[in-house]
Short mmCIF file of C-alpha atoms in Angstrom, two decimals:
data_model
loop_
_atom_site.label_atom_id
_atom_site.label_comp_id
_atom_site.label_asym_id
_atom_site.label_seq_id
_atom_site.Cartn_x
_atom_site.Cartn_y
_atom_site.Cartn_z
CA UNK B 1 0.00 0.00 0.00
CA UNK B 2 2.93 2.62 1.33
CA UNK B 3 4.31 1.88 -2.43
CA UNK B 4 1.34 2.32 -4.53
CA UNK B 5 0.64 6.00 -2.58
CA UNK B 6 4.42 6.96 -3.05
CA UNK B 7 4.29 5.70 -7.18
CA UNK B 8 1.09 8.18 -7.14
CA UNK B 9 2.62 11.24 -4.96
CA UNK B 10 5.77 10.94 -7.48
CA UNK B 11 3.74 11.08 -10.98
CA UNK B 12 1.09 14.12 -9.57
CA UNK B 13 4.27 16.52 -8.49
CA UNK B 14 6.43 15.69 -11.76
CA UNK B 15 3.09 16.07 -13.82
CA UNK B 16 2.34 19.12 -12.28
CA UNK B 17 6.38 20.68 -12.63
CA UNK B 18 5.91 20.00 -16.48
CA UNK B 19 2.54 22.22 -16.89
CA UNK B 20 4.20 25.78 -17.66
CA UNK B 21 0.65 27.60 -17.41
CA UNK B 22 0.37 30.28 -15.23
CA UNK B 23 -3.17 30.92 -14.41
CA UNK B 24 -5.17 33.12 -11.59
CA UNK B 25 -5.25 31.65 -8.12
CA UNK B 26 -8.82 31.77 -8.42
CA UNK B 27 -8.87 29.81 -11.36
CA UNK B 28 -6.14 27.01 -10.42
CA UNK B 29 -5.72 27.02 -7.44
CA UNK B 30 -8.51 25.24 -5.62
CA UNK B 31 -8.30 24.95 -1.69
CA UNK B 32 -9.49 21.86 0.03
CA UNK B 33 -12.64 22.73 2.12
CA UNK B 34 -12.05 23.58 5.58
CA UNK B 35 -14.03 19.83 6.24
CA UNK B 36 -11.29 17.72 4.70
CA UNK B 37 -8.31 19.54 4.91
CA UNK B 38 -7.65 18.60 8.00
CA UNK B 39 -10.21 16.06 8.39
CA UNK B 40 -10.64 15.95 12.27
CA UNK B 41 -10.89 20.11 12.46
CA UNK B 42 -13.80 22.00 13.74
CA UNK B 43 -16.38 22.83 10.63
CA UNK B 44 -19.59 24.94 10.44
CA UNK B 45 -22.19 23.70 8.08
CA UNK B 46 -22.96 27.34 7.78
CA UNK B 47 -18.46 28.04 7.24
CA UNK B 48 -17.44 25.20 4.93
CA UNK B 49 -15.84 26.39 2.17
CA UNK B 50 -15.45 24.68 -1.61
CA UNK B 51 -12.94 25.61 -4.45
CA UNK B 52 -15.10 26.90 -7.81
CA UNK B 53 -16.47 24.57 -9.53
CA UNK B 54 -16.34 25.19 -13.42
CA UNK B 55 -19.39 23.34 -15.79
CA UNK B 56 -22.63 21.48 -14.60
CA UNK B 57 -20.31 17.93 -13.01
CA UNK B 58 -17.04 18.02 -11.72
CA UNK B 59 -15.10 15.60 -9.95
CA UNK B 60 -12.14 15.61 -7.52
CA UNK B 61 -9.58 13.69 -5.80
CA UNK B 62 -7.79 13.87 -2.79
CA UNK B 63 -4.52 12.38 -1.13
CA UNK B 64 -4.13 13.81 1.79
CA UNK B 65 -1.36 12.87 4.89
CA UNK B 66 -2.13 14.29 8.26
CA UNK B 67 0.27 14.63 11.70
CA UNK B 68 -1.87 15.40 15.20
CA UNK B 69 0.00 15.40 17.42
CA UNK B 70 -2.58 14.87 20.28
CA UNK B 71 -5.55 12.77 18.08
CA UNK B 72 -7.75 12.00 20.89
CA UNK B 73 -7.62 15.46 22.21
CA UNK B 74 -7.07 14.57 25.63
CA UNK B 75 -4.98 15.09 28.58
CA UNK B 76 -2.54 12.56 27.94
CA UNK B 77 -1.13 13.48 24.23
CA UNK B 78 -1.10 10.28 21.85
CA UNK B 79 0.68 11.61 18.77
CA UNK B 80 -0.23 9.80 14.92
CA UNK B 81 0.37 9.63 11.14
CA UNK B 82 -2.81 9.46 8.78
CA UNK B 83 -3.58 8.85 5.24
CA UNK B 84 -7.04 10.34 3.97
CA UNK B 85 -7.63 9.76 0.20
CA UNK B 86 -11.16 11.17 -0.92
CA UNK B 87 -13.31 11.48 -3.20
CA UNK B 88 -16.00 13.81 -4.47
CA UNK B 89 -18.46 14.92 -6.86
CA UNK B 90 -20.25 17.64 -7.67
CA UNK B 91 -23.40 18.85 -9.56
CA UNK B 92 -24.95 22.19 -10.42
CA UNK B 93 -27.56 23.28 -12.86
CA UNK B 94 -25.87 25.81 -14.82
CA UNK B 95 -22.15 27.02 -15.27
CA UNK B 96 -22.58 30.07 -14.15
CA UNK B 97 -24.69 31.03 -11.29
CA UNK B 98 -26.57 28.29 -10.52
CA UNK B 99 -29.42 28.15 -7.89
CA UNK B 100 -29.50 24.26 -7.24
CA UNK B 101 -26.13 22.21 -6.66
CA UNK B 102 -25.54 18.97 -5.24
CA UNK B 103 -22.33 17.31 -3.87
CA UNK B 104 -21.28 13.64 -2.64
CA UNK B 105 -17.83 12.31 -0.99
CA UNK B 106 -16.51 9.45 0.30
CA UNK B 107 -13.25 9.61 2.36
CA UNK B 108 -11.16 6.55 4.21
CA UNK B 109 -9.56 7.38 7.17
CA UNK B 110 -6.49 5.69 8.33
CA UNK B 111 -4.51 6.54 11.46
CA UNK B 112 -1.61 4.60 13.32
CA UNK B 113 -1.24 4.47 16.99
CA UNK B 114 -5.27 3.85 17.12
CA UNK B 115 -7.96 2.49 15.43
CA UNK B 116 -10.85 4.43 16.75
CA UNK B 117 -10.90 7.69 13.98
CA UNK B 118 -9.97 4.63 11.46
CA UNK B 119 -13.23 4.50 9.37
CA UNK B 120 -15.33 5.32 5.90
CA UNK B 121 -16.51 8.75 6.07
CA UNK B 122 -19.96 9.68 3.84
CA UNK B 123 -20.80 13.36 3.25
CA UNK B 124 -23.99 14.77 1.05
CA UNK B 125 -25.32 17.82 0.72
CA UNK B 126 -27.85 19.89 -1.75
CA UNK B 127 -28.39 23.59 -1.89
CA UNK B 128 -31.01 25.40 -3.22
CA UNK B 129 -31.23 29.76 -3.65
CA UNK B 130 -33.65 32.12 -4.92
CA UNK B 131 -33.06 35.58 -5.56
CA UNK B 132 -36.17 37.80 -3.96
CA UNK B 133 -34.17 41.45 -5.68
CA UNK B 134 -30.91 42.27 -6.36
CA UNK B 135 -29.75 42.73 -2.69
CA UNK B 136 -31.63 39.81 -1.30
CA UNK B 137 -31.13 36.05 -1.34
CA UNK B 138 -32.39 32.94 0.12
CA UNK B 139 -30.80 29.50 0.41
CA UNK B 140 -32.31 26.40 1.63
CA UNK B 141 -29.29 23.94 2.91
CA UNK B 142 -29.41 20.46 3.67
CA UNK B 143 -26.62 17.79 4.75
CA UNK B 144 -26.06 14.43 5.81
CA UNK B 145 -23.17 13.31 7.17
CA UNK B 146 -22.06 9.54 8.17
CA UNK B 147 -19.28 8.91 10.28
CA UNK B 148 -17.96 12.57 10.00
CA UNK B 149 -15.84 14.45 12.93
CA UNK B 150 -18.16 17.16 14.06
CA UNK B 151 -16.15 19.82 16.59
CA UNK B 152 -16.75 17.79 19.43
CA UNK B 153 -14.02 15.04 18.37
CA UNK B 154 -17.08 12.81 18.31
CA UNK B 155 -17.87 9.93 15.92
CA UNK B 156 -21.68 10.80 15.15
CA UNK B 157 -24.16 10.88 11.99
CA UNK B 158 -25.91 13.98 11.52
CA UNK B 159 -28.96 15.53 9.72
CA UNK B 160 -28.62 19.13 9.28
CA UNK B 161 -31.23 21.35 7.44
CA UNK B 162 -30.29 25.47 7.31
CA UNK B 163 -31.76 28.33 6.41
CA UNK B 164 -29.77 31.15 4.88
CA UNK B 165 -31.02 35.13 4.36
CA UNK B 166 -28.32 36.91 2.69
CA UNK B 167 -28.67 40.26 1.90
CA UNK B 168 -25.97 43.05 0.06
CA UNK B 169 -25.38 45.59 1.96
CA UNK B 170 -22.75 47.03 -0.61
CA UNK B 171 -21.19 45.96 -3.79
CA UNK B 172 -18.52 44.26 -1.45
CA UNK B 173 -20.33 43.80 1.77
CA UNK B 174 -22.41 41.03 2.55
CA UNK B 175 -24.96 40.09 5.81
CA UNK B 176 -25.63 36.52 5.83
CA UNK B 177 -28.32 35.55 8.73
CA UNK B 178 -28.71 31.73 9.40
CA UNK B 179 -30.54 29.04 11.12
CA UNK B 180 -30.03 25.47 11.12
CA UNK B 181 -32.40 22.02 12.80
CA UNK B 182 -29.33 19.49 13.53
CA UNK B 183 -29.68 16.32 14.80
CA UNK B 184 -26.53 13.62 15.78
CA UNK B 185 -27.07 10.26 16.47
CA UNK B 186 -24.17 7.73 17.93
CA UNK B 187 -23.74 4.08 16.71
CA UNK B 188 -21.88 3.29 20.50
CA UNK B 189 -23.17 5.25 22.46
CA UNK B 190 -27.34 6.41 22.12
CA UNK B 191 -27.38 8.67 24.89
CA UNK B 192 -25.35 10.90 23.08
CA UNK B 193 -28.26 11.29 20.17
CA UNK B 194 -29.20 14.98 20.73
CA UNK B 195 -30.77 17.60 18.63
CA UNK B 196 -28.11 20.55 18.64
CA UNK B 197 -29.78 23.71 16.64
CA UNK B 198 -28.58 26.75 16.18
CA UNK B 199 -28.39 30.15 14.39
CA UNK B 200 -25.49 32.85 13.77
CA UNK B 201 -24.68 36.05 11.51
CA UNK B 202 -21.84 36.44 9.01
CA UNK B 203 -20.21 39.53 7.55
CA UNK B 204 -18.16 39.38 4.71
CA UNK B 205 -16.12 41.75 2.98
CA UNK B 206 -14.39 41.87 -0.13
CA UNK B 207 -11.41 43.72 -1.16
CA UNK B 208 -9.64 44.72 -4.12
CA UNK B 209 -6.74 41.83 -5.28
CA UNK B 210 -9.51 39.18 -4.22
CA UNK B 211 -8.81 39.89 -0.88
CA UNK B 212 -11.51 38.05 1.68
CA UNK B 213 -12.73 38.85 5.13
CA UNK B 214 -15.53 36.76 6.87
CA UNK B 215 -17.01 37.65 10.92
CA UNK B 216 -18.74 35.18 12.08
CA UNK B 217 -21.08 34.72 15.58
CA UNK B 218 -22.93 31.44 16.03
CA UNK B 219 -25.12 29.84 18.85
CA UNK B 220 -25.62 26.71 19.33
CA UNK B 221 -27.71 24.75 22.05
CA UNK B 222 -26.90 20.84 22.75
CA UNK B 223 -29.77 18.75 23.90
CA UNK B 224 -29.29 15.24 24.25
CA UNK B 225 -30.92 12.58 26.68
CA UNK B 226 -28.62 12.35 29.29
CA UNK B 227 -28.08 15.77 31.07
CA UNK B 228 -24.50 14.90 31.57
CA UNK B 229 -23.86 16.28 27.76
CA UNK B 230 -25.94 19.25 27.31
CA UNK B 231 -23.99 22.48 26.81
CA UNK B 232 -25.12 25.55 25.15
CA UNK B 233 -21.83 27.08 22.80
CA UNK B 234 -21.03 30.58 21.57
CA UNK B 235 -18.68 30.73 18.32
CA UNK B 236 -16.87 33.33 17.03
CA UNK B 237 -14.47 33.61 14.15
CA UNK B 238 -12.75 35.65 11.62
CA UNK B 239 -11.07 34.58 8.53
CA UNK B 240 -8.93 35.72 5.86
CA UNK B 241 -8.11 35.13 2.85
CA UNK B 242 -5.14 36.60 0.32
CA UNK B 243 -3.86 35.40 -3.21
CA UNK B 244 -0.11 35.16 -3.08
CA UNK B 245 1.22 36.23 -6.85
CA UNK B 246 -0.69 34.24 -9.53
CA UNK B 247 -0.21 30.52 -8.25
CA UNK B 248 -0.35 31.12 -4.57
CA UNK B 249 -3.41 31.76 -2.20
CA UNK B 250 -3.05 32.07 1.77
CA UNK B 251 -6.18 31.63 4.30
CA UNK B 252 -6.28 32.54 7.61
CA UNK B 253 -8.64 31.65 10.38
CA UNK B 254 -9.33 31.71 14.13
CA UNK B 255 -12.36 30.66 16.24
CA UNK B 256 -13.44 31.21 20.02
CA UNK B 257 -15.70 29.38 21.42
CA UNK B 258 -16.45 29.28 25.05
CA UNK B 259 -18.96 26.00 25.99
CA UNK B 260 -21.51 26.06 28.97
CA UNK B 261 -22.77 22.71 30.73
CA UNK B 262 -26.02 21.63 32.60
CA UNK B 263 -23.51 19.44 34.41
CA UNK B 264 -21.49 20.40 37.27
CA UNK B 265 -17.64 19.96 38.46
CA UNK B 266 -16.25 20.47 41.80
CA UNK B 267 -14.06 23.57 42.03
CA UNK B 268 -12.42 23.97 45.24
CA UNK B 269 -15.21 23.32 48.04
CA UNK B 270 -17.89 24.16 45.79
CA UNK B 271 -19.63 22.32 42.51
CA UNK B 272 -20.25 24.62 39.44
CA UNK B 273 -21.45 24.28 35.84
CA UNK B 274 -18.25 23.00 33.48
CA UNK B 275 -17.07 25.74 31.55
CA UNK B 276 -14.92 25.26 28.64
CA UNK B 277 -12.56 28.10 26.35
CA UNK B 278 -11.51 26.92 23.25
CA UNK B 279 -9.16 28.77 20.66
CA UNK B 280 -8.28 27.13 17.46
CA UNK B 281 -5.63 28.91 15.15
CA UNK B 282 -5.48 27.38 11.13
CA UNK B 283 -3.75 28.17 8.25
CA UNK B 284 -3.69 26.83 4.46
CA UNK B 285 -1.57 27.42 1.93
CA UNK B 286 -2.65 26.77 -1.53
CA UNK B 287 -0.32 26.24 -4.65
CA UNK B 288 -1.24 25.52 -8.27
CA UNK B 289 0.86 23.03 -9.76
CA UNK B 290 -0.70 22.87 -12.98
CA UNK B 291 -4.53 23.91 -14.33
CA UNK B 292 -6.41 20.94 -12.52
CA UNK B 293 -3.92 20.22 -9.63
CA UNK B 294 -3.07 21.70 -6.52
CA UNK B 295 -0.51 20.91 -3.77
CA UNK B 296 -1.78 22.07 -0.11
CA UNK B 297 -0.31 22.71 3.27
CA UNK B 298 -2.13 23.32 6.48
CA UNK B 299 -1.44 23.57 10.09
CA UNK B 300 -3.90 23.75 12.69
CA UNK B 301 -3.10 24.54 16.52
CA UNK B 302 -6.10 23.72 19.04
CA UNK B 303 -6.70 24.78 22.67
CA UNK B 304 -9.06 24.20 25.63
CA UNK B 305 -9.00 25.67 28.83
CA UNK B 306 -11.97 24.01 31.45
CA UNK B 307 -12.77 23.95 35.15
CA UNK B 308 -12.60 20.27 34.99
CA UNK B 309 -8.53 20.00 35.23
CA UNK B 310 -8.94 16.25 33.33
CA UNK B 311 -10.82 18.25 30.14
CA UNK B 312 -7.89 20.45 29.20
CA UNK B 313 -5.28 19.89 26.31
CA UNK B 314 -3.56 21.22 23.25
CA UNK B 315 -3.03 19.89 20.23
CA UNK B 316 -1.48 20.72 16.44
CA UNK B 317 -2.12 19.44 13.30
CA UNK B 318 -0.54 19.65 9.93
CA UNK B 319 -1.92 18.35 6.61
CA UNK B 320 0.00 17.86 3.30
CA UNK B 321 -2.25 17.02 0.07
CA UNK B 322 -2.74 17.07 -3.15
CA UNK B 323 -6.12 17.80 -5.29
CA UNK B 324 -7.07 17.14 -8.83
CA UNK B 325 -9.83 18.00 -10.42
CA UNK B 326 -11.83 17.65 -13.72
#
């Protein structure tokens, strides 16, 4: 297996160093989503993000190799290698400003050290939009996905169906508003199955150079059977995103997001509701080999502060791949 993966690594980079085009970075250089790139990362349904996608099907492969350096995210760091190779697909209705798309990928997961992220990972998910007048826009969302990673570092199937009001405030400013019924359900363990909904705002600004900005503020509230696990969760974020010369985009990101439980811990001489902090700190580099390939770099640093002294750790991540598309 380790020699098929290294024959294919070889012939994409010395396929890619003979393409002499120079295109756009918006054109060539298509990122992984925020979901794969580094598989077990934190991702909004209402955040991922998706390379353009030129005619009405496209198609795209991954190979991806991941380092975490504390997988379980736990106390007690257990460091491991990974190999994700994915696939996906992708529909839309017209070439150019479609208002129905569809997408579908499959991912295998494969860590050492542990065989508990080890799995097949199943991801769909439809949009729909209509345009009301110029400024305003509505988008109906919905996703399923089997044996993802949500932010929670759990193992769980979930149903999501959002609700998206974005208006234009200016011809680069945009309000998005959003709402989303989620529900997660657990193969192990059932009294995890909770329905989690939750809404949030995003601002995002664009700048000359195809220079990005995105603010985002969601809140979340966790209700599952046993009262042990329900939280309510505030989320902020702000990310940015810069071409780097023709072949080159840079994105930066960073999220906040403090976590309340019904549950309490003893603190001293007294018992009080868990309270978790967590800061996560990402970036991706994107470079275009050639028109329909792209080699990608990410790193990922994670954080969480509690009042339970057994729920803190740390953790960093870093994820070389490479994409083609068609």
């Amino acid at each position: 297996m380790k020699r098929v993966v290294a024959v294919v690594i070889i012939h994409l980079i010395f396929a890619g160093a003979g393409s002499a085009q120079a295109q756009t970075a918006e054109n060539n250089s298509p990122p992984i989503s925020k979901t794969t790139a580094a598989n077990n990362s934190a991702a909004q349904t209402a955040e991922a993000k998706t390379w353009p996608l030129p005619g009405i099907w496209s198609f795209q492969i991954r190979l991806a190799n991941v380092f975490d350096s504390n997988i379980n995210r736990d106390e007690e760091e257990l460091n491991s290698y990974g190999f994700t190779p994915g696939l996906r697909v992708h529909f839309q209705n017209r070439e150019s400003k479609p208002w129905f798309e569809f997408s579908y990928e499959v991912g295998a997961h494969t860590y050492t050290k542990t065989d508990k992220w080890d799995r097949v990972s199943h991801n769909f998910r439809t949009s729909a939009s209509r345009s009301v007048t110029k400024r305003l826009e509505f988008e109906t969302r919905g996703e399923i996905s089997i044996k993802g990673t949500s932010e929670d570092r759990e193992l769980s199937n979930q149903y999501t169906l959002q609700q998206e009001i974005k208006y234009r405030l200016a011809r680069r400013t945009r309000l998005n508003l959003f709402g989303a019924y989620r529900l997660k359900r657990y193969d192990q363990d059932t009294g995890s199955d909770s329905i989690n909904p939750y809404i949030g705002i995003e601002l995002e600004q664009r700048f000359s150079g195809g220079r990005t900005l995105e603010l985002a503020y969601r809140y979340d509230k966790n209700r599952p059977l046993s009262p042990r696990r329900r939280y309510i969760r505030w989320s902020y974020s702000a990310e940015f995103t810069t071409p780097l010369g023709k072949r080159d985009k840079l994105e930066l990101e960073v999220k906040y997001r403090p976590k309340l439980y019904e549950r309490q811990v003893k603190v001293g001489k007294k018992r009080v509701p868990r309270h978790d902090h967590k800061w996560t700190w990402s970036a991706i580099w994107s470079h275009a080999l050639r028109e329909n390939l792209a080699l990608e770099l990410g790193y990922e640093f994670e954080r969480r502060s509690s009042n339970d002294p057994d729920k803190r750790y740390q953790a960093h991540q870093m994820v070389v791949g490479f994409v083609y598309r068609w």
